[in-house]
mmCIF file of C-alpha atoms and ligand atoms in Angstrom:
data_model
loop_
_atom_site.group_PDB
_atom_site.id
_atom_site.type_symbol
_atom_site.label_atom_id
_atom_site.label_comp_id
_atom_site.label_asym_id
_atom_site.label_seq_id
_atom_site.Cartn_x
_atom_site.Cartn_y
_atom_site.Cartn_z
ATOM 1 C CA UNK P 1 25.421 22.090 9.155
ATOM 2 C CA UNK P 2 28.214 20.723 7.238
ATOM 3 C CA UNK P 3 28.094 18.233 4.407
ATOM 4 C CA UNK P 4 29.436 15.606 3.427
ATOM 5 C CA UNK P 5 29.478 13.614 -0.428
ATOM 6 C CA UNK P 6 30.802 10.357 -0.771
ATOM 7 C CA UNK P 7 31.029 9.255 -4.587
ATOM 8 C CA UNK P 8 31.995 13.299 -4.876
ATOM 9 C CA UNK P 9 33.934 13.138 -8.257
ATOM 10 C CA UNK P 10 30.988 10.896 -10.235
ATOM 11 C CA UNK P 11 28.587 12.348 -11.594
ATOM 12 C CA UNK P 12 25.558 13.225 -9.058
ATOM 13 C CA UNK P 13 28.770 13.487 -7.122
ATOM 14 C CA UNK P 14 29.855 16.357 -9.068
ATOM 15 C CA UNK P 15 26.284 18.110 -9.486
ATOM 16 C CA UNK P 16 25.910 17.616 -4.890
ATOM 17 C CA UNK P 17 29.526 19.396 -5.077
ATOM 18 C CA UNK P 18 27.170 22.915 -6.516
ATOM 19 C CA UNK P 19 24.630 22.308 -4.931
ATOM 20 C CA UNK P 20 25.928 22.321 -1.692
ATOM 21 C CA UNK P 21 28.223 25.300 -2.185
ATOM 22 C CA UNK P 22 25.149 27.425 -3.308
ATOM 23 C CA UNK P 23 23.170 26.246 -0.167
ATOM 24 C CA UNK P 24 22.807 29.291 2.602
ATOM 25 C CA UNK P 25 22.440 26.775 5.087
ATOM 26 C CA UNK P 26 25.913 24.352 3.974
ATOM 27 C CA UNK P 27 28.815 23.958 4.341
ATOM 28 C CA UNK P 28 30.797 21.621 1.999
ATOM 29 C CA UNK P 29 32.786 18.794 4.800
ATOM 30 C CA UNK P 30 34.563 16.841 2.271
ATOM 31 C CA UNK P 31 33.956 13.862 -0.499
ATOM 32 C CA UNK P 32 35.348 10.756 -1.153
ATOM 33 C CA UNK P 33 36.800 8.553 -3.399
ATOM 34 C CA UNK P 34 36.671 5.098 -3.782
ATOM 35 C CA UNK P 35 40.837 3.999 -3.297
ATOM 36 C CA UNK P 36 42.922 5.092 -5.845
ATOM 37 C CA UNK P 37 40.646 6.935 -7.720
ATOM 38 C CA UNK P 38 42.951 9.653 -10.219
ATOM 39 C CA UNK P 39 40.969 12.777 -8.763
ATOM 40 C CA UNK P 40 41.940 12.173 -5.108
ATOM 41 C CA UNK P 41 44.094 14.974 -3.856
ATOM 42 C CA UNK P 42 42.176 17.629 -6.316
ATOM 43 C CA UNK P 43 40.627 20.917 -4.015
ATOM 44 C CA UNK P 44 36.161 19.556 -4.414
ATOM 45 C CA UNK P 45 35.840 23.193 -5.898
ATOM 46 C CA UNK P 46 38.136 23.036 -8.805
ATOM 47 C CA UNK P 47 37.000 19.553 -9.433
ATOM 48 C CA UNK P 48 33.529 21.031 -10.629
ATOM 49 C CA UNK P 49 35.269 23.761 -12.477
ATOM 50 C CA UNK P 50 34.435 26.619 -9.303
ATOM 51 C CA UNK P 51 36.977 28.446 -7.237
ATOM 52 C CA UNK P 52 38.898 26.486 -4.358
ATOM 53 C CA UNK P 53 36.692 25.080 -1.448
ATOM 54 C CA UNK P 54 39.074 24.513 0.732
ATOM 55 C CA UNK P 55 38.705 20.953 1.346
ATOM 56 C CA UNK P 56 40.405 17.892 -0.432
ATOM 57 C CA UNK P 57 38.787 14.831 -2.314
ATOM 58 C CA UNK P 58 39.746 11.662 0.007
ATOM 59 C CA UNK P 59 39.706 8.126 0.622
ATOM 60 C CA UNK P 60 38.835 8.407 4.025
ATOM 61 C CA UNK P 61 35.390 7.783 4.696
ATOM 62 C CA UNK P 62 35.378 7.306 8.673
ATOM 63 C CA UNK P 63 36.945 10.508 8.975
ATOM 64 C CA UNK P 64 33.876 12.759 7.169
ATOM 65 C CA UNK P 65 31.302 11.123 8.867
ATOM 66 C CA UNK P 66 33.178 11.446 11.765
ATOM 67 C CA UNK P 67 33.382 15.713 10.904
ATOM 68 C CA UNK P 68 30.309 16.185 8.548
ATOM 69 C CA UNK P 69 26.560 16.431 10.364
ATOM 70 C CA UNK P 70 25.271 14.719 7.124
ATOM 71 C CA UNK P 71 26.736 12.409 3.991
ATOM 72 C CA UNK P 72 24.969 11.997 0.538
ATOM 73 C CA UNK P 73 25.358 8.965 -1.395
ATOM 74 C CA UNK P 74 24.790 7.902 -4.751
ATOM 75 C CA UNK P 75 27.964 5.888 -5.294
ATOM 76 C CA UNK P 76 27.416 1.914 -6.164
ATOM 77 C CA UNK P 77 26.053 -0.746 -3.275
ATOM 78 C CA UNK P 78 28.857 -2.424 -2.151
ATOM 79 C CA UNK P 79 29.812 1.592 -1.282
ATOM 80 C CA UNK P 80 26.950 2.097 0.439
ATOM 81 C CA UNK P 81 26.333 -0.849 2.955
ATOM 82 C CA UNK P 82 29.482 0.683 4.261
ATOM 83 C CA UNK P 83 28.379 4.045 4.179
ATOM 84 C CA UNK P 84 25.247 2.867 5.932
ATOM 85 C CA UNK P 85 27.137 1.045 8.880
ATOM 86 C CA UNK P 86 29.524 3.951 9.761
ATOM 87 C CA UNK P 87 26.454 6.207 9.955
ATOM 88 C CA UNK P 88 24.887 3.952 12.642
ATOM 89 C CA UNK P 89 28.757 3.821 14.439
ATOM 90 C CA UNK P 90 28.386 7.670 13.997
ATOM 91 C CA UNK P 91 25.038 8.707 13.955
ATOM 92 C CA UNK P 92 25.337 10.885 11.066
ATOM 93 C CA UNK P 93 22.932 11.611 8.687
ATOM 94 C CA UNK P 94 22.531 9.762 5.660
ATOM 95 C CA UNK P 95 20.636 10.295 2.589
ATOM 96 C CA UNK P 96 21.083 7.646 -0.269
ATOM 97 C CA UNK P 97 20.436 7.897 -3.385
ATOM 98 C CA UNK P 98 22.216 4.822 -4.870
ATOM 99 C CA UNK P 99 20.064 2.231 -6.655
ATOM 100 C CA UNK P 100 20.423 -1.605 -7.643
ATOM 101 C CA UNK P 101 20.182 -3.170 -3.349
ATOM 102 C CA UNK P 102 20.170 -6.278 -2.566
ATOM 103 C CA UNK P 103 18.677 -7.659 0.214
ATOM 104 C CA UNK P 104 21.198 -7.943 2.094
ATOM 105 C CA UNK P 105 22.609 -4.061 1.410
ATOM 106 C CA UNK P 106 19.154 -3.184 1.869
ATOM 107 C CA UNK P 107 19.507 -3.980 5.205
ATOM 108 C CA UNK P 108 22.367 -2.401 6.648
ATOM 109 C CA UNK P 109 20.417 0.647 5.479
ATOM 110 C CA UNK P 110 17.431 -0.637 8.489
ATOM 111 C CA UNK P 111 19.881 -1.568 11.042
ATOM 112 C CA UNK P 112 21.620 1.598 10.431
ATOM 113 C CA UNK P 113 18.728 3.340 10.599
ATOM 114 C CA UNK P 114 18.265 3.281 14.495
ATOM 115 C CA UNK P 115 21.095 5.242 15.476
ATOM 116 C CA UNK P 116 20.782 7.420 12.398
ATOM 117 C CA UNK P 117 17.433 9.038 10.868
ATOM 118 C CA UNK P 118 18.274 8.453 7.283
ATOM 119 C CA UNK P 119 16.550 9.458 3.579
ATOM 120 C CA UNK P 120 16.132 6.890 0.817
ATOM 121 C CA UNK P 121 14.292 7.671 -2.101
ATOM 122 C CA UNK P 122 15.070 6.731 -5.597
ATOM 123 C CA UNK P 123 14.058 9.698 -6.868
ATOM 124 C CA UNK P 124 15.082 12.735 -5.037
ATOM 125 C CA UNK P 125 13.506 14.659 -7.005
ATOM 126 C CA UNK P 126 9.771 16.768 -6.641
ATOM 127 C CA UNK P 127 8.254 15.995 -9.815
ATOM 128 C CA UNK P 128 8.719 12.096 -8.864
ATOM 129 C CA UNK P 129 7.420 12.249 -5.487
ATOM 130 C CA UNK P 130 3.946 14.137 -7.517
ATOM 131 C CA UNK P 131 4.420 11.161 -10.195
ATOM 132 C CA UNK P 132 4.312 8.531 -7.827
ATOM 133 C CA UNK P 133 0.962 9.851 -5.981
ATOM 134 C CA UNK P 134 -0.434 9.917 -9.525
ATOM 135 C CA UNK P 135 0.305 6.159 -10.507
ATOM 136 C CA UNK P 136 -0.618 5.039 -6.820
ATOM 137 C CA UNK P 137 -4.048 6.328 -7.371
ATOM 138 C CA UNK P 138 -4.452 5.666 -11.077
ATOM 139 C CA UNK P 139 -4.162 2.010 -10.802
ATOM 140 C CA UNK P 140 -6.552 2.445 -7.551
ATOM 141 C CA UNK P 141 -9.297 3.868 -9.919
ATOM 142 C CA UNK P 142 -8.936 1.915 -12.974
ATOM 143 C CA UNK P 143 -9.568 -2.314 -13.249
ATOM 144 C CA UNK P 144 -6.895 -4.198 -13.925
ATOM 145 C CA UNK P 145 -8.040 -4.494 -16.993
ATOM 146 C CA UNK P 146 -6.469 -1.582 -18.022
ATOM 147 C CA UNK P 147 -2.159 -3.093 -18.239
ATOM 148 C CA UNK P 148 -0.182 -1.272 -16.182
ATOM 149 C CA UNK P 149 3.763 -0.482 -17.919
ATOM 150 C CA UNK P 150 6.626 0.790 -17.043
ATOM 151 C CA UNK P 151 8.600 2.260 -19.113
ATOM 152 C CA UNK P 152 12.494 3.780 -18.314
ATOM 153 C CA UNK P 153 15.150 5.171 -21.067
ATOM 154 C CA UNK P 154 18.642 5.893 -19.319
ATOM 155 C CA UNK P 155 21.797 7.176 -20.507
ATOM 156 C CA UNK P 156 24.665 4.564 -21.639
ATOM 157 C CA UNK P 157 26.547 4.134 -18.194
ATOM 158 C CA UNK P 158 23.746 3.174 -16.170
ATOM 159 C CA UNK P 159 24.225 -0.353 -14.107
ATOM 160 C CA UNK P 160 20.984 -1.575 -12.704
ATOM 161 C CA UNK P 161 17.391 -2.119 -14.845
ATOM 162 C CA UNK P 162 14.783 -2.137 -14.648
ATOM 163 C CA UNK P 163 15.661 1.600 -12.759
ATOM 164 C CA UNK P 164 14.939 2.360 -9.605
ATOM 165 C CA UNK P 165 12.240 4.665 -9.965
ATOM 166 C CA UNK P 166 10.754 2.493 -11.884
ATOM 167 C CA UNK P 167 10.675 -0.244 -9.345
ATOM 168 C CA UNK P 168 9.735 2.040 -6.914
ATOM 169 C CA UNK P 169 6.270 3.364 -9.609
ATOM 170 C CA UNK P 170 5.403 0.095 -9.678
ATOM 171 C CA UNK P 171 5.309 -0.564 -6.478
ATOM 172 C CA UNK P 172 2.929 2.436 -6.164
ATOM 173 C CA UNK P 173 1.112 1.028 -9.205
ATOM 174 C CA UNK P 174 0.759 -2.137 -7.101
ATOM 175 C CA UNK P 175 -0.064 -0.407 -3.822
ATOM 176 C CA UNK P 176 -3.490 1.201 -5.749
ATOM 177 C CA UNK P 177 -4.492 -2.240 -6.890
ATOM 178 C CA UNK P 178 -3.692 -4.500 -3.231
ATOM 179 C CA UNK P 179 -1.231 -6.418 -4.786
ATOM 180 C CA UNK P 180 2.529 -7.318 -4.012
ATOM 181 C CA UNK P 181 4.711 -5.907 -6.940
ATOM 182 C CA UNK P 182 6.972 -8.854 -6.947
ATOM 183 C CA UNK P 183 3.563 -11.384 -7.447
ATOM 184 C CA UNK P 184 3.080 -9.611 -10.391
ATOM 185 C CA UNK P 185 5.782 -8.437 -12.079
ATOM 186 C CA UNK P 186 7.438 -8.995 -15.342
ATOM 187 C CA UNK P 187 11.557 -7.290 -15.821
ATOM 188 C CA UNK P 188 11.957 -9.265 -18.823
ATOM 189 C CA UNK P 189 10.281 -10.573 -21.801
ATOM 190 C CA UNK P 190 11.781 -12.937 -23.771
ATOM 191 C CA UNK P 191 10.357 -15.337 -26.896
ATOM 192 C CA UNK P 192 7.053 -17.343 -26.969
ATOM 193 C CA UNK P 193 6.189 -16.205 -23.946
ATOM 194 C CA UNK P 194 2.121 -16.491 -24.364
ATOM 195 C CA UNK P 195 -0.463 -14.102 -23.831
ATOM 196 C CA UNK P 196 -0.271 -10.899 -21.156
ATOM 197 C CA UNK P 197 -1.561 -12.303 -17.222
ATOM 198 C CA UNK P 198 -3.750 -9.574 -16.382
ATOM 199 C CA UNK P 199 -2.540 -8.006 -13.544
ATOM 200 C CA UNK P 200 0.815 -8.129 -14.796
ATOM 201 C CA UNK P 201 2.806 -5.360 -14.136
ATOM 202 C CA UNK P 202 5.652 -5.568 -16.614
ATOM 203 C CA UNK P 203 8.577 -3.377 -17.222
ATOM 204 C CA UNK P 204 10.492 -2.063 -20.209
ATOM 205 C CA UNK P 205 14.250 -0.880 -19.759
ATOM 206 C CA UNK P 206 15.541 1.199 -23.071
ATOM 207 C CA UNK P 207 19.043 2.492 -22.220
ATOM 208 C CA UNK P 208 21.166 5.029 -24.512
ATOM 209 C CA UNK P 209 22.590 8.246 -24.982
ATOM 210 C CA UNK P 210 22.892 10.910 -22.055
ATOM 211 C CA UNK P 211 19.641 10.136 -20.974
ATOM 212 C CA UNK P 212 19.630 11.408 -17.361
ATOM 213 C CA UNK P 213 16.108 9.679 -16.812
ATOM 214 C CA UNK P 214 12.867 9.684 -18.645
ATOM 215 C CA UNK P 215 9.515 7.191 -16.881
ATOM 216 C CA UNK P 216 6.162 6.508 -18.315
ATOM 217 C CA UNK P 217 3.403 4.489 -16.664
ATOM 218 C CA UNK P 218 1.393 2.975 -19.231
ATOM 219 C CA UNK P 219 -2.297 2.351 -18.745
ATOM 220 C CA UNK P 220 -3.413 -0.341 -21.720
ATOM 221 C CA UNK P 221 -7.596 -0.860 -21.791
ATOM 222 C CA UNK P 222 -9.579 -1.697 -23.549
ATOM 223 C CA UNK P 223 -10.935 1.334 -26.357
ATOM 224 C CA UNK P 224 -7.877 3.773 -24.316
ATOM 225 C CA UNK P 225 -4.708 4.484 -22.852
ATOM 226 C CA UNK P 226 -3.964 6.772 -20.415
ATOM 227 C CA UNK P 227 -0.310 7.953 -20.130
ATOM 228 C CA UNK P 228 2.051 9.341 -17.038
ATOM 229 C CA UNK P 229 5.058 10.259 -18.177
ATOM 230 C CA UNK P 230 8.506 12.553 -16.443
ATOM 231 C CA UNK P 231 11.772 14.005 -17.804
ATOM 232 C CA UNK P 232 14.330 14.400 -16.058
ATOM 233 C CA UNK P 233 16.019 17.158 -18.022
ATOM 234 C CA UNK P 234 19.200 17.729 -15.252
ATOM 235 C CA UNK P 235 20.468 16.154 -11.926
ATOM 236 C CA UNK P 236 20.245 19.002 -11.020
ATOM 237 C CA UNK P 237 16.320 18.510 -9.564
ATOM 238 C CA UNK P 238 17.648 15.313 -8.166
ATOM 239 C CA UNK P 239 21.338 16.842 -6.025
ATOM 240 C CA UNK P 240 19.336 19.896 -4.822
ATOM 241 C CA UNK P 241 16.268 17.403 -3.832
ATOM 242 C CA UNK P 242 18.652 14.866 -1.837
ATOM 243 C CA UNK P 243 21.155 18.665 0.230
ATOM 244 C CA UNK P 244 17.039 19.727 0.711
ATOM 245 C CA UNK P 245 16.576 16.607 2.568
ATOM 246 C CA UNK P 246 20.004 16.541 4.235
ATOM 247 C CA UNK P 247 18.822 19.613 5.688
ATOM 248 C CA UNK P 248 16.061 18.195 6.595
ATOM 249 C CA UNK P 249 17.109 15.290 8.054
ATOM 250 C CA UNK P 250 18.922 16.647 10.682
ATOM 251 C CA UNK P 251 16.305 17.697 12.463
ATOM 252 C CA UNK P 252 14.870 14.668 12.559
ATOM 253 C CA UNK P 253 15.887 10.940 15.391
ATOM 254 C CA UNK P 254 16.840 8.179 14.033
ATOM 255 C CA UNK P 255 14.989 5.862 11.505
ATOM 256 C CA UNK P 256 14.088 5.662 7.681
ATOM 257 C CA UNK P 257 12.644 8.230 6.159
ATOM 258 C CA UNK P 258 11.238 8.912 2.282
ATOM 259 C CA UNK P 259 11.818 12.095 -0.115
ATOM 260 C CA UNK P 260 7.366 12.353 0.317
ATOM 261 C CA UNK P 261 8.605 12.475 4.915
ATOM 262 C CA UNK P 262 10.769 15.496 3.569
ATOM 263 C CA UNK P 263 8.116 16.703 1.173
ATOM 264 C CA UNK P 264 6.158 16.147 3.213
ATOM 265 C CA UNK P 265 3.424 14.550 0.708
HETATM 266 P P1 NAD D 301 28.495 7.317 -11.592
HETATM 267 O O1 NAD D 301 29.582 6.691 -11.595
HETATM 268 O O2 NAD D 301 28.940 8.776 -11.924
HETATM 269 O O3 NAD D 301 28.891 8.026 -9.593
HETATM 270 C C1 NAD D 301 28.871 6.637 -8.710
HETATM 271 C C2 NAD D 301 30.614 7.224 -8.347
HETATM 272 O O4 NAD D 301 30.855 6.476 -6.683
HETATM 273 C C3 NAD D 301 31.810 7.247 -9.062
HETATM 274 O O5 NAD D 301 32.679 8.314 -8.396
HETATM 275 C C4 NAD D 301 32.234 5.695 -7.711
HETATM 276 O O6 NAD D 301 34.199 5.876 -8.274
HETATM 277 C C5 NAD D 301 32.273 6.227 -6.765
HETATM 278 N N1 NAD D 301 32.734 4.952 -5.902
HETATM 279 C C6 NAD D 301 32.481 4.158 -5.424
HETATM 280 N N2 NAD D 301 32.947 3.225 -4.962
HETATM 281 C C7 NAD D 301 32.837 4.465 -4.162
HETATM 282 C C8 NAD D 301 33.752 4.034 -2.387
HETATM 283 N N3 NAD D 301 33.699 3.111 -2.141
HETATM 284 N N4 NAD D 301 33.563 5.228 -1.810
HETATM 285 C C9 NAD D 301 33.507 6.406 -2.029
HETATM 286 N N5 NAD D 301 33.276 6.519 -4.344
HETATM 287 C C10 NAD D 301 33.142 5.493 -4.403
HETATM 288 O O7 NAD D 301 26.790 7.337 -10.990
HETATM 289 P P2 NAD D 301 25.775 8.307 -11.078
HETATM 290 O O8 NAD D 301 24.940 8.152 -12.537
HETATM 291 O O9 NAD D 301 25.637 9.705 -9.985
HETATM 292 O O10 NAD D 301 25.048 6.999 -10.017
HETATM 293 C C11 NAD D 301 25.131 6.574 -9.129
HETATM 294 C C12 NAD D 301 24.029 6.202 -8.144
HETATM 295 O O11 NAD D 301 22.506 7.222 -7.903
HETATM 296 C C13 NAD D 301 23.182 5.088 -9.541
HETATM 297 O O12 NAD D 301 22.845 4.026 -8.264
HETATM 298 C C14 NAD D 301 21.621 6.067 -9.418
HETATM 299 O O13 NAD D 301 21.019 4.957 -9.834
HETATM 300 C C15 NAD D 301 21.998 6.535 -8.654
HETATM 301 N N6 NAD D 301 21.014 7.661 -8.962
HETATM 302 C C16 NAD D 301 20.062 8.384 -7.336
HETATM 303 C C17 NAD D 301 19.018 9.222 -7.960
HETATM 304 C C18 NAD D 301 17.958 9.748 -6.962
HETATM 305 O O14 NAD D 301 17.861 10.867 -7.057
HETATM 306 N N7 NAD D 301 17.703 8.627 -6.187
HETATM 307 C C19 NAD D 301 19.394 9.979 -9.456
HETATM 308 C C20 NAD D 301 20.652 9.756 -9.966
HETATM 309 C C21 NAD D 301 21.391 8.280 -9.405
#
């Protein structure tokens, strides 16, 4: 299976190059970066400290989509929307890890999924996908006087908040309570805001250092507190999951899939 990587010189892109080169069933089709990127033209293997991969970093995503069976995208929302259009035009499998997409950018993915198999997940680790199921179950069992708060901490480079994974955990908790997240979410608290409304799902965002990704869901009830947590210590878990998703999606019909589909959860 020929797998291409857009945003190949980014933190996740570099991990993905290693993961594709290490996968027996996969071949590295190429990688792209934004126009003007300092590493354009460099060999992708050498870029990540490995032996030559025989493919250079380019700024031509169309050529990559034409030549690959699947493309993995951990970039920025504007680029992801453009890549979704290319996936739709070429029928190439697309794996989307980019978070922080607005409604129009998300719509570009939905439209493209009529023509191509697309796997989108806010988090490609197996552990977080297990966590999503546990969070929904706990929210369904615990009564709504157990206040739900979701905490995420990430490295200081991260640009979107709350994290995509925190929002996915919020969606899972809201689903467990049969509520719509947008109607009960509180993403910012500042000043004299009054008492916490019952049923609210609160978010708190911490940023600093090189934290790969920590998430905790707290159910604070009368006389006790339940906490379910996940801590990623290496980006390898996301890269490995994304390559697994790409290989899985190559055998699927066009449609929009999640990591739960890939893992059969
Ligand atoms: P990063 O900034 O290190 O990498 C993004 C790369 O995309 C950069 O190298 C940038 O130059 C490149 N890029 C920008 N525009 C481009 C374009 N038009 N064409 C090609 N490349 C382009 O960021 P990161 O830490 O690797 O994270 C990237 C995204 O992945 C973020 O949205 C982050 O939240 C998300 N993420 C998701 C998961 C998951 O499991 N779903 C895990 C980690 C990170």
